[in-house]
Coordinates of C-alpha atoms in Angstrom, one line a residue:
M1 CA -4.3 -33.4 19.3
A2 CA -5.6 -36.9 18.6
S3 CA -8.3 -39.5 19.2
P4 CA -8.7 -43.2 18.3
E5 CA -10.4 -42.1 15.1
L6 CA -9.2 -38.6 14.1
E7 CA -5.8 -36.9 14.2
T8 CA -4.4 -33.7 12.9
L9 CA -1.9 -34.0 10.1
P10 CA 1.4 -32.1 10.5
L11 CA 1.3 -31.0 6.8
P12 CA -1.4 -30.8 4.2
K13 CA -1.9 -33.1 1.2
G14 CA -0.4 -36.1 3.1
A15 CA 3.1 -34.6 2.8
N16 CA 6.1 -35.5 4.9
W17 CA 8.0 -32.3 4.1
A18 CA 7.3 -28.7 3.1
I19 CA 9.8 -27.2 0.6
S20 CA 10.0 -23.5 0.4
T21 CA 12.4 -20.7 -0.7
R22 CA 13.5 -17.5 1.0
W23 CA 15.0 -14.5 -0.8
D24 CA 16.1 -11.4 1.1
D25 CA 16.9 -7.8 0.3
G26 CA 15.7 -7.6 -3.4
P27 CA 14.4 -6.1 -5.5
Q28 CA 16.6 -6.0 -8.5
A29 CA 16.6 -9.8 -9.2
D30 CA 13.3 -10.8 -7.6
I31 CA 11.3 -11.1 -10.8
K32 CA 14.0 -13.2 -12.5
M33 CA 14.1 -15.4 -9.3
A34 CA 10.3 -15.7 -9.5
D35 CA 10.5 -16.8 -13.2
L36 CA 13.1 -19.5 -12.3
L37 CA 11.0 -20.8 -9.3
E38 CA 7.8 -21.1 -11.4
K39 CA 9.7 -23.0 -14.1
H40 CA 10.5 -25.7 -11.6
G41 CA 7.3 -25.7 -9.5
F42 CA 8.5 -23.7 -6.5
K43 CA 7.0 -20.7 -4.7
G44 CA 9.0 -17.7 -3.5
S45 CA 9.0 -15.9 -0.2
F46 CA 10.5 -12.5 -0.7
Y47 CA 11.6 -10.6 2.4
V48 CA 11.9 -6.8 2.0
M49 CA 13.0 -3.8 4.0
T50 CA 10.4 -1.1 4.2
G51 CA 13.0 1.6 4.7
R52 CA 13.9 1.3 1.0
K53 CA 11.9 2.6 -1.9
P54 CA 8.9 0.2 -2.4
N55 CA 9.5 -2.6 -4.8
T56 CA 7.2 -1.9 -7.8
F57 CA 7.1 -5.6 -8.5
E58 CA 5.7 -6.6 -5.1
R59 CA 2.1 -6.8 -6.2
D60 CA 3.1 -8.7 -9.3
L61 CA 4.9 -11.3 -7.1
L62 CA 1.7 -11.7 -5.1
T63 CA -0.5 -12.0 -8.2
R64 CA 1.9 -14.8 -9.5
G65 CA 1.4 -16.8 -6.3
H66 CA 4.5 -15.8 -4.3
T67 CA 4.5 -13.8 -1.0
V68 CA 6.2 -10.7 0.3
Q69 CA 7.2 -10.7 4.0
S70 CA 9.0 -8.6 6.5
H71 CA 12.8 -8.0 6.8
S72 CA 12.9 -5.0 9.1
I73 CA 13.1 -1.3 8.1
T74 CA 16.9 -0.7 7.9
H75 CA 18.5 -4.1 8.1
S76 CA 20.0 -3.4 11.5
R77 CA 21.3 -6.3 13.5
L78 CA 18.4 -6.5 15.9
S79 CA 20.3 -8.3 18.7
C80 CA 22.7 -5.4 18.9
I81 CA 20.5 -2.3 18.9
A82 CA 18.4 -0.6 21.6
P83 CA 15.2 -2.4 22.6
A84 CA 12.9 0.5 21.4
Q85 CA 14.7 0.4 18.0
T86 CA 14.3 -3.4 17.8
W87 CA 10.6 -3.2 18.5
R88 CA 10.2 -0.5 15.8
E89 CA 12.1 -2.6 13.3
M90 CA 9.7 -5.5 13.9
L91 CA 6.2 -3.9 14.4
L92 CA 6.2 -1.1 11.8
P93 CA 7.3 -3.1 8.7
R94 CA 4.5 -5.6 9.3
I95 CA 1.9 -2.8 9.5
D96 CA 3.5 -1.0 6.5
L97 CA 3.6 -4.1 4.2
E98 CA 0.0 -5.2 5.2
C99 CA -1.4 -1.7 4.4
R100 CA 0.6 -1.4 1.2
L101 CA -0.2 -4.8 -0.2
D102 CA -3.5 -5.8 1.4
R103 CA -2.1 -9.1 2.5
P104 CA -1.4 -10.4 6.1
V105 CA 2.3 -10.6 7.1
N106 CA 3.1 -13.5 9.4
C107 CA 6.8 -14.1 8.7
F108 CA 9.9 -12.2 9.8
A109 CA 13.5 -12.8 8.5
Y110 CA 16.2 -11.5 10.9
P111 CA 18.6 -9.2 9.1
S112 CA 21.9 -11.1 8.8
N113 CA 20.2 -13.9 10.8
S114 CA 21.3 -12.1 13.9
Q115 CA 19.5 -13.5 16.9
A116 CA 22.1 -13.4 19.6
S117 CA 24.7 -11.0 20.9
A118 CA 27.9 -11.4 22.9
F119 CA 27.0 -8.0 24.4
D120 CA 23.6 -9.0 25.6
P121 CA 22.9 -12.6 26.8
D122 CA 19.1 -11.9 26.9
A123 CA 18.9 -10.7 23.3
R124 CA 17.5 -14.0 21.8
G125 CA 14.7 -14.3 24.3
R126 CA 13.8 -10.6 23.9
L127 CA 13.6 -10.9 20.1
Y128 CA 11.4 -14.0 20.4
Q129 CA 8.9 -12.2 22.6
M130 CA 8.9 -9.2 20.3
L131 CA 8.2 -11.4 17.3
L132 CA 5.1 -12.8 19.0
R133 CA 3.9 -9.4 20.3
A134 CA 4.3 -7.8 16.8
G135 CA 2.1 -10.6 15.3
Y136 CA 4.6 -12.9 13.6
H137 CA 4.7 -16.6 14.1
H138 CA 7.4 -17.7 11.6
V139 CA 11.2 -17.1 11.2
P140 CA 12.9 -18.8 8.2
V141 CA 15.9 -20.1 10.2
R142 CA 16.6 -23.1 12.4
R143 CA 14.7 -22.3 15.6
N144 CA 15.4 -23.2 19.2
E145 CA 13.2 -26.0 20.6
K146 CA 12.1 -23.6 23.3
D147 CA 10.6 -21.3 20.7
S148 CA 7.5 -23.4 20.6
E149 CA 5.0 -20.7 19.5
I150 CA 6.8 -20.0 16.1
S151 CA 7.7 -22.1 13.2
G152 CA 11.0 -22.1 11.4
A153 CA 13.0 -23.7 8.5
N154 CA 16.0 -25.9 7.8
V155 CA 18.1 -23.8 5.6
L156 CA 20.2 -25.3 2.8
P157 CA 23.7 -24.0 2.0
A158 CA 23.0 -20.6 0.5
D159 CA 23.6 -18.6 -2.7
G160 CA 24.9 -21.2 -5.1
N161 CA 26.7 -23.5 -2.7
P162 CA 26.2 -27.3 -3.1
V163 CA 22.9 -28.4 -1.5
D164 CA 22.4 -32.1 -2.3
E165 CA 24.2 -33.5 0.8
A166 CA 22.4 -31.2 3.2
F167 CA 19.0 -31.8 1.5
Q168 CA 19.4 -35.6 1.9
K169 CA 20.6 -35.2 5.4
F170 CA 17.5 -33.1 6.3
Y171 CA 15.1 -35.3 4.3
S172 CA 16.2 -38.6 5.9
D173 CA 16.1 -37.3 9.5
P174 CA 12.9 -38.5 11.2
D175 CA 13.5 -36.4 14.4
L176 CA 14.0 -33.3 12.3
Q177 CA 10.9 -34.0 10.3
A178 CA 8.8 -34.4 13.4
F179 CA 10.2 -31.1 14.9
E180 CA 10.4 -28.8 11.8
P181 CA 9.3 -30.4 8.5
N182 CA 10.4 -27.5 6.3
I183 CA 13.4 -27.3 4.0
T184 CA 14.2 -24.0 2.3
W185 CA 16.5 -22.5 -0.3
A186 CA 18.1 -19.1 0.6
Y187 CA 19.2 -16.2 0.7
H188 CA 19.8 -13.6 -2.0
A189 CA 18.5 -13.4 -5.6
N190 CA 21.0 -10.5 -6.1
T191 CA 23.9 -12.8 -5.3
H192 CA 22.8 -15.2 -8.1
A193 CA 22.5 -12.3 -10.4
R194 CA 25.9 -10.9 -9.5
K195 CA 27.6 -14.4 -9.8
N196 CA 25.5 -15.4 -12.7
T197 CA 24.6 -18.7 -11.0
W198 CA 21.0 -19.0 -12.3
E199 CA 21.8 -22.1 -14.3
L200 CA 23.3 -23.8 -11.2
L201 CA 20.3 -22.8 -9.0
G202 CA 17.9 -24.1 -11.7
K203 CA 19.7 -27.5 -11.7
Q204 CA 19.5 -27.6 -7.9
L205 CA 15.8 -26.9 -7.9
E206 CA 15.0 -29.4 -10.7
A207 CA 16.9 -32.1 -8.8
H208 CA 14.5 -31.7 -5.9
A209 CA 11.3 -30.8 -7.7
H210 CA 8.2 -33.0 -8.0
L211 CA 8.9 -35.1 -4.9
E212 CA 5.7 -37.1 -4.2
D213 CA 5.8 -36.7 -0.5
A214 CA 6.6 -33.0 -0.5
W215 CA 4.4 -29.9 -0.3
Y216 CA 5.9 -27.0 -2.3
C217 CA 4.7 -23.9 -0.5
R218 CA 5.3 -20.3 0.5
Q219 CA 6.6 -19.7 3.9
D220 CA 3.5 -17.8 5.0
E221 CA 1.5 -20.8 4.0
Y222 CA 3.7 -23.1 6.0
A223 CA 3.4 -20.7 9.0
A224 CA -0.4 -20.6 8.6
Y225 CA -0.7 -24.4 8.6
R226 CA 1.8 -25.0 11.4
I227 CA 0.2 -22.6 13.9
Q228 CA -3.1 -24.4 13.3
F229 CA -1.4 -27.8 13.8
T230 CA 0.5 -26.9 17.0
R231 CA -2.5 -25.2 18.6
A232 CA -5.3 -27.4 17.4
H233 CA -7.4 -29.2 20.0
L234 CA -9.7 -32.1 19.1
S235 CA -12.4 -33.2 21.5
P236 CA -14.9 -36.1 21.1
I237 CA -18.6 -35.2 21.4
G238 CA -20.5 -38.5 21.8
A239 CA -19.6 -41.5 19.8
E240 CA -19.4 -40.0 16.3
A241 CA -18.7 -36.3 16.5
F242 CA -15.8 -34.1 17.4
S243 CA -15.1 -30.4 18.1
L244 CA -12.0 -28.7 16.7
L245 CA -10.5 -25.6 18.3
R246 CA -7.7 -23.9 16.2
P247 CA -6.5 -20.4 15.4
G248 CA -8.7 -18.6 12.9
P249 CA -7.6 -17.5 9.4
A250 CA -6.9 -13.9 10.4
L251 CA -4.4 -15.0 12.9
A252 CA -3.0 -17.8 10.7
G253 CA -2.4 -15.3 7.9
A254 CA -3.0 -17.5 4.8
E255 CA -5.8 -19.5 3.4
V256 CA -4.5 -23.0 4.2
P257 CA -7.0 -25.0 6.2
L258 CA -6.0 -27.7 8.6
E259 CA -6.3 -31.2 7.5
L260 CA -7.3 -34.3 9.5
R261 CA -6.8 -38.0 9.1
L262 CA -9.6 -40.3 9.6
N263 CA -8.3 -43.8 10.5
G264 CA -9.4 -46.8 8.5
S265 CA -8.3 -50.0 6.8
P266 CA -7.2 -50.3 3.2
G267 CA -10.2 -51.0 1.0
Q268 CA -12.7 -49.9 3.6
V269 CA -15.7 -48.0 2.3
A270 CA -15.4 -44.3 3.0
P271 CA -17.9 -42.9 5.5
V272 CA -19.7 -39.6 5.2
V273 CA -18.0 -36.8 7.0
K274 CA -19.5 -33.4 7.6
V275 CA -18.0 -30.2 9.0
D276 CA -20.5 -27.8 10.4
G277 CA -23.2 -29.8 8.6
R278 CA -21.5 -29.7 5.2
P279 CA -20.1 -32.8 3.6
V280 CA -16.3 -32.7 2.9
E281 CA -14.3 -34.7 0.4
L282 CA -12.4 -37.7 1.7
I283 CA -9.1 -38.4 0.0
P284 CA -7.8 -42.0 0.4
L285 CA -4.3 -42.5 2.0
P286 CA -1.9 -45.2 0.7
L287 CA -1.8 -47.1 4.0
G288 CA -5.5 -46.9 4.7
G289 CA -7.8 -44.1 6.1
W290 CA -8.6 -40.8 4.6
R291 CA -7.5 -37.2 4.8
F292 CA -9.8 -34.2 4.6
A293 CA -9.5 -30.4 4.9
V294 CA -11.5 -28.6 7.6
P295 CA -12.9 -25.4 5.9
W296 CA -13.0 -22.2 7.8
P297 CA -16.4 -21.0 9.1
E298 CA -18.1 -18.6 6.7
E299 CA -17.9 -15.8 9.2
E300 CA -14.0 -16.0 9.3
G301 CA -11.5 -15.2 6.7
V302 CA -8.1 -13.8 5.7
P303 CA -8.3 -10.0 5.4
R304 CA -8.0 -8.7 1.9
L305 CA -8.4 -4.9 2.6
I306 CA -6.0 -3.6 5.2
G307 CA -5.3 0.0 6.3
A308 CA -7.0 3.2 7.2
E309 CA -7.1 4.3 3.5
D310 CA -9.5 1.4 2.8
F311 CA -11.8 2.3 5.7
P312 CA -11.7 6.1 6.2
W313 CA -15.0 6.0 8.1
L314 CA -13.4 4.0 10.9
K315 CA -12.2 6.6 13.3
G316 CA -9.9 5.7 16.2
T317 CA -7.6 7.2 18.8
L318 CA -4.9 5.5 20.9
A319 CA -3.4 7.5 23.7
V320 CA -1.1 7.1 26.7
S321 CA -2.2 8.9 29.9
G322 CA -0.1 11.7 31.3
D323 CA 1.3 9.5 34.1
Q324 CA 2.1 6.7 31.6
K325 CA 0.0 4.3 33.6
T326 CA -2.8 3.6 31.2
L327 CA -3.4 3.2 27.5
S328 CA -6.8 4.1 26.1
F329 CA -8.3 3.1 22.8
Q330 CA -11.6 4.3 21.2
M331 CA -13.0 3.5 17.8
E332 CA -16.1 4.8 16.1
N333 CA -17.9 3.4 13.1
A334 CA -18.8 6.5 11.2
G335 CA -19.9 4.5 8.1
A336 CA -23.4 3.7 6.9
E337 CA -23.3 0.0 7.6
S338 CA -22.4 -2.3 10.5
I339 CA -19.1 -4.1 10.7
R340 CA -19.3 -7.7 11.8
E341 CA -17.3 -10.1 14.0
V342 CA -15.0 -7.3 15.2
R343 CA -11.9 -8.5 17.1
M344 CA -9.0 -6.4 18.5
T345 CA -5.5 -7.2 19.5
W346 CA -3.1 -5.0 21.4
R347 CA 0.4 -4.8 19.8
L348 CA 2.6 -3.8 22.7
P349 CA 6.3 -4.5 23.3
P350 CA 7.4 -6.9 26.1
L351 CA 8.0 -4.0 28.4
F352 CA 4.3 -4.2 29.2
N353 CA 1.7 -6.8 29.9
A354 CA 0.4 -8.1 26.6
G355 CA -3.2 -7.2 26.8
K356 CA -5.9 -9.4 25.3
E357 CA -5.2 -11.2 22.0
W358 CA -8.1 -11.5 19.6
Q359 CA -10.6 -9.9 22.0
V360 CA -14.1 -10.4 20.6
I361 CA -16.0 -7.2 20.4
G362 CA -18.8 -8.5 18.2
D363 CA -20.8 -6.3 15.7
L364 CA -20.3 -2.5 15.7
A365 CA -23.3 -0.7 14.2
S366 CA -23.2 2.5 12.2
S367 CA -22.4 5.4 14.6
G368 CA -21.4 2.8 17.2
V369 CA -18.4 3.4 19.5
W370 CA -16.1 1.0 21.2
S371 CA -13.6 1.9 23.9
E372 CA -11.1 -0.1 26.0
E373 CA -8.5 0.9 28.6
I374 CA -5.6 -1.2 29.9
T375 CA -3.1 -0.6 32.6
L376 CA 0.5 -0.3 31.5
A377 CA 2.3 -2.5 34.0
P378 CA 6.0 -2.3 33.1
Q379 CA 7.8 -5.6 33.2
P380 CA 11.5 -5.9 34.2
T381 CA 13.8 -5.2 31.3
G382 CA 17.3 -5.1 32.7
Y383 CA 17.9 -1.8 30.9
N384 CA 18.1 1.7 32.3
Q385 CA 17.0 3.1 29.0
L386 CA 15.0 1.8 26.0
G387 CA 16.7 3.9 23.4
G388 CA 13.9 6.0 22.0
A389 CA 10.1 6.2 21.6
L390 CA 8.1 3.0 21.5
P391 CA 5.3 2.6 18.9
L392 CA 2.2 1.1 20.4
A393 CA -0.7 -0.2 18.2
V394 CA -4.1 -1.8 18.2
Q395 CA -5.0 -4.3 15.4
V396 CA -8.7 -4.5 14.5
D397 CA -10.1 -7.3 12.3
F398 CA -13.7 -7.4 11.0
R399 CA -16.1 -8.5 8.2
L400 CA -18.0 -6.1 6.1
E401 CA -21.7 -6.6 5.2
D402 CA -20.7 -7.8 1.7
G403 CA -18.5 -10.5 3.2
T404 CA -15.2 -8.8 2.7
F405 CA -12.7 -9.3 5.5
G406 CA -10.8 -6.2 6.6
R407 CA -8.1 -5.0 9.1
V408 CA -7.0 -1.6 10.4
Y409 CA -4.3 -0.4 12.7
F410 CA -4.3 2.5 15.2
L411 CA -0.9 3.7 16.4
T412 CA 0.7 6.1 18.9
E413 CA 4.3 6.6 20.2
E414 CA 5.6 7.2 23.7
T415 CA 9.0 7.5 25.3
F416 CA 9.2 5.5 28.6
N417 CA 11.8 5.3 31.3
T418 CA 12.6 2.0 33.0
P419 CA 13.9 2.6 36.5
D420 CA 14.3 -1.1 37.2
G421 CA 17.6 -1.2 35.1
P422 CA 21.1 -0.9 36.3
E423 CA 22.4 2.6 37.3
N424 CA 24.4 3.0 34.2
H425 CA 22.7 5.9 32.5
L426 CA 24.8 7.4 29.8
Q427 CA 23.5 10.0 27.4
D428 CA 20.2 8.2 27.0
H429 CA 21.9 5.1 25.6
V430 CA 21.2 1.6 26.5
V431 CA 24.1 0.1 28.5
L432 CA 25.1 -3.5 27.8
A433 CA 27.6 -5.4 29.9
V434 CA 30.5 -7.0 28.1
K435 CA 31.2 -10.6 29.3
E436 CA 34.8 -11.8 29.6
G437 CA 35.6 -14.3 26.9
D438 CA 32.7 -13.4 24.7
L439 CA 34.4 -10.8 22.5
G440 CA 37.5 -10.2 20.5
F441 CA 40.5 -12.2 19.5
E442 CA 42.4 -11.9 22.8
P443 CA 41.3 -11.1 26.4
A444 CA 42.2 -7.4 26.1
T445 CA 40.6 -6.5 22.8
L446 CA 37.0 -5.5 22.5
S447 CA 35.6 -6.0 19.0
H448 CA 33.1 -8.3 17.4
P449 CA 34.3 -11.7 16.0
D450 CA 32.3 -11.5 12.8
G451 CA 33.8 -8.2 11.7
G452 CA 32.8 -5.6 14.2
R453 CA 29.1 -5.0 13.1
C454 CA 27.7 -5.2 16.6
P455 CA 26.6 -3.2 18.5
G456 CA 25.9 0.1 16.8
P457 CA 24.9 3.7 17.6
G458 CA 22.5 4.0 20.5
I459 CA 24.3 1.4 22.5
A460 CA 26.9 2.0 25.3
L461 CA 29.2 -0.8 26.4
L462 CA 30.1 -1.3 30.0
T463 CA 33.0 -3.4 31.2
E464 CA 35.5 -3.4 34.0
L465 CA 39.3 -3.5 34.0
E466 CA 41.1 -5.1 36.9
S467 CA 44.5 -3.6 37.7
N468 CA 47.0 -4.8 40.4
G469 CA 48.2 -1.2 41.0
T470 CA 48.3 2.4 39.8
K471 CA 49.4 2.4 36.2
T472 CA 49.0 4.0 32.8
V473 CA 47.9 1.7 30.0
E474 CA 47.9 2.7 26.3
F475 CA 45.1 1.8 24.0
K476 CA 44.1 1.9 20.4
A477 CA 40.6 2.5 19.2
R478 CA 38.5 3.1 16.2
G479 CA 34.8 4.0 15.6
L480 CA 34.1 5.2 19.1
Q481 CA 32.3 8.4 19.9
E482 CA 33.3 8.6 23.6
I483 CA 35.4 6.7 26.2
L484 CA 34.8 7.1 29.9
L485 CA 37.0 5.7 32.6
N486 CA 35.7 5.7 36.2
G487 CA 33.2 8.4 35.1
D488 CA 35.8 10.7 33.5
R489 CA 36.0 11.3 29.8
V490 CA 39.3 10.0 28.3
E491 CA 40.8 12.7 26.0
N492 CA 44.1 11.0 25.0
G493 CA 45.4 7.6 24.0
H494 CA 45.9 6.2 27.5
L495 CA 44.0 5.0 30.6
D496 CA 45.1 6.0 34.1
L497 CA 44.1 3.0 36.1
R498 CA 43.7 2.8 39.8
P499 CA 44.3 -0.3 41.9
G500 CA 41.5 -2.8 41.8
T501 CA 38.4 -2.4 39.7
N502 CA 38.1 0.3 37.0
T503 CA 34.8 1.0 35.2
L504 CA 35.1 1.5 31.4
R505 CA 32.2 2.8 29.2
L506 CA 32.5 2.9 25.4
L507 CA 30.1 4.7 23.1
P508 CA 30.4 3.3 19.5
A509 CA 29.9 5.9 16.8
K510 CA 29.3 3.2 14.1
H511 CA 29.0 -0.6 13.8
D512 CA 32.6 -1.1 12.8
F513 CA 34.5 -0.4 16.0
W514 CA 37.3 -1.9 18.1
F515 CA 39.2 -1.0 21.3
S516 CA 42.5 -2.7 22.3
L517 CA 44.9 -2.3 25.2
T518 CA 48.6 -2.3 24.6
P519 CA 50.2 -4.3 26.0
P520 CA 47.3 -6.6 26.9
E521 CA 48.8 -8.2 30.0
L522 CA 48.6 -5.0 32.0
A523 CA 44.9 -5.3 32.6
K524 CA 42.0 -7.7 31.9
F525 CA 38.4 -7.1 31.0
K526 CA 35.7 -8.7 33.1
R527 CA 32.0 -8.5 33.4
P528 CA 30.6 -6.0 36.0

């Protein structure tokens, strides 16, 4: 990361902090929000659900210097739905938005900021791995220190709440600055429209606009810069030269080149610095030394045409073998010209080995064919079912003869079984174990503390009831499709418990559910 002479800068333009904004769910108030942000010198990051009718203003937002990023398909709480559904809600919106807008998507906002689940202690780690596999490297929330391969944000009190105290607390914290130098406004333009708090938001923005040590950016720009910063490697070559390895622009996702600091004393005459043989501009720093941007190589760039509609002459097939042990990809260039610097990346869920990332294919001539086959080696999941078909994809990046950078995706879907999971198969639903003390308002009530929106259809809950004898216990329930006690369907409002351990399985019919024993002291839930 550093040498006695050169070091990578954590943010561009000599900034100490990045300041961004995040707006979810639109689109009714997005244009008015964009107007307000531009008035005060801010940029907007608008997170949309692809399951809704496309926002006709999306391209207008891009043209005005804002960005449109991914917020799932249906706004489901991803920590509380089946793994196959979670993967679908992450991968497909990225592909859809990129193909629709011809812009890379590198940011994902969790619906309802849901990253963890009382029903599933492994949910957070699984979501993190899915984010990386789907091609994201930024989530606009406070991230865990272990999530080292993504960037995040320090979110101010949202939707019209006072922000000054939190802003100053963030801004004056050197440890926070070193870990995640990004402060963001959030969450809903529609809330400001409904409450008519535009004037209040404008005053908040103006109070923190034009800070000299801040970089006012989009969140995709922040993500693009930070992935370069965290993965950059500087190596000396002789006494006066260095090599720099960093992620390329197609992976970074936005045209924000990494900046370096060249150490020096105040008043020192600036040396001549060249990158790949070309002189670069040195900008003096207040305490001595200079900063300069490292431009991308000419053969690399951010794709500006994305999707099969832009490249109908690129033919490809992606197929799972009959025994589900291999995945084969073949692509043919049926166009009249070669495509240059071709790279491919497998987009596979964590159920399987990742495959190669940014595999260099090289040039593919007209009528040329490329094929690749990988073994599908299932990884342990802890689930007996994945809850549906899994979309699998290959991402292909390249450069056209005229210098345009492009990207296409090839997809297929397959339903897989995972025999490594617990023997709790129940109507092809994923079974999650309920842990004692994690749920409800008392030991004998199963519900969700934030209002019962987790889990949802496609999930079965498994728990155990401990009884000190044979007894009948009454219960009350709402929103459940099916209740099974010791393998038998419960048809009435009571449970016939046997001495010792009793196994209870619940199938929610909707997010808003609860199940309660009356009286609660007769039995107690525990984790299997």
